[in-house]
Amino acid sequence: FAEHRYYGSSMPFGAASFTPANLSLLSVEQALADYAALLLALPAELGCRSARPSVDPSRPLCDTVLFGGSYGGMLAAWHRVRYPHLSLGAVASGAPVDFYDGVQSRFAAAVNRTFAVYGGKGSGCSSALQAALAAADAATPSQLVAAGVRPCDPMGGDAVERYAFYVRGAMASTAMLDYPYQSRFVGLLPPNPVRRACGDLLAPGEPLRRLHSAVLRLVNG
């Protein structure tokens, strides 16, 4: 497993890594270059040699296949585009490399279908989710506070937009992590988290408060 720069222990500037100036080096291009350097170092590290001719005879390569999921899958695919000579191939699982205009709607439809199918037979959870997300889009800061939102800092003028974006991501993550067993992939989640979230979304009360309860279930386990 190759750790991504600025994550885990891979801090290029130590405690100063997160200054605005130093964060300019946190990019996909830089990450791809890191992995290229790693692949070039493998022959000396592991003693492996490829039968394939190297572009540079002075720098032998190992026979390597790249693997990644989600963002890691995107990096694996992009690495084959940028550095095709350094690996034999890549397995890019769940890698939304074409996630641009027009594709988001298909992703949102898949999330809605997950809530409709796995939220409980005949529950109407997908409709409840859509109503709650619409309420988030139309909310005011005071309504967010009334729904239970507790920001660390005073809400700015973009608070509603930021919250609506955040809760959509949270519900999408719940759909993607809808395993039938407890998981810790993104914090502690119970089995069938979509069904649990639907319990919140279909409970009595205002849609915005119900939505926030479902978000807290993902965040707090």
mmCIF file of C-alpha atoms in Angstrom, residues 3 16 32 37 39 45 50 69 75 77 83 105 116 118 126 129 134 168 189-191 195 200 209 213 216-217:
data_model
loop_
_atom_site.group_PDB
_atom_site.id
_atom_site.type_symbol
_atom_site.label_atom_id
_atom_site.label_comp_id
_atom_site.label_asym_id
_atom_site.label_seq_id
_atom_site.Cartn_x
_atom_site.Cartn_y
_atom_site.Cartn_z
ATOM 1 C CA GLU A 3 0.451 6.115 1.289
ATOM 2 C CA ALA A 16 4.129 22.800 8.715
ATOM 3 C CA LEU A 32 1.015 10.417 -9.449
ATOM 4 C CA ALA A 37 9.134 7.430 -8.085
ATOM 5 C CA LEU A 39 7.776 2.178 -8.971
ATOM 6 C CA GLU A 45 14.214 -2.285 -2.925
ATOM 7 C CA SER A 50 11.040 -7.230 -15.601
ATOM 8 C CA GLY A 69 -10.719 1.689 -5.237
ATOM 9 C CA LEU A 75 -5.244 7.388 -9.354
ATOM 10 C CA ALA A 77 -6.317 4.687 -13.980
ATOM 11 C CA TYR A 83 3.046 6.848 -16.831
ATOM 12 C CA SER A 105 -27.446 12.849 -11.880
ATOM 13 C CA ALA A 116 -35.789 2.844 -2.155
ATOM 14 C CA TYR A 118 -32.895 -1.328 0.876
ATOM 15 C CA SER A 126 -36.401 7.455 -1.075
ATOM 16 C CA LEU A 129 -34.912 11.475 1.550
ATOM 17 C CA ALA A 134 -35.162 19.758 -0.643
ATOM 18 C CA ARG A 168 -25.858 14.836 0.221
ATOM 19 C CA LEU A 189 -21.421 1.866 11.075
ATOM 20 C CA PRO A 190 -24.081 -0.679 12.050
ATOM 21 C CA PRO A 191 -25.261 -3.437 9.710
ATOM 22 C CA ARG A 195 -32.273 0.863 6.790
ATOM 23 C CA ASP A 200 -34.644 8.418 11.048
ATOM 24 C CA ARG A 209 -34.445 17.458 11.780
ATOM 25 C CA SER A 213 -30.502 12.681 12.727
ATOM 26 C CA LEU A 216 -25.424 12.110 12.827
ATOM 27 C CA ARG A 217 -25.870 8.352 12.663
#
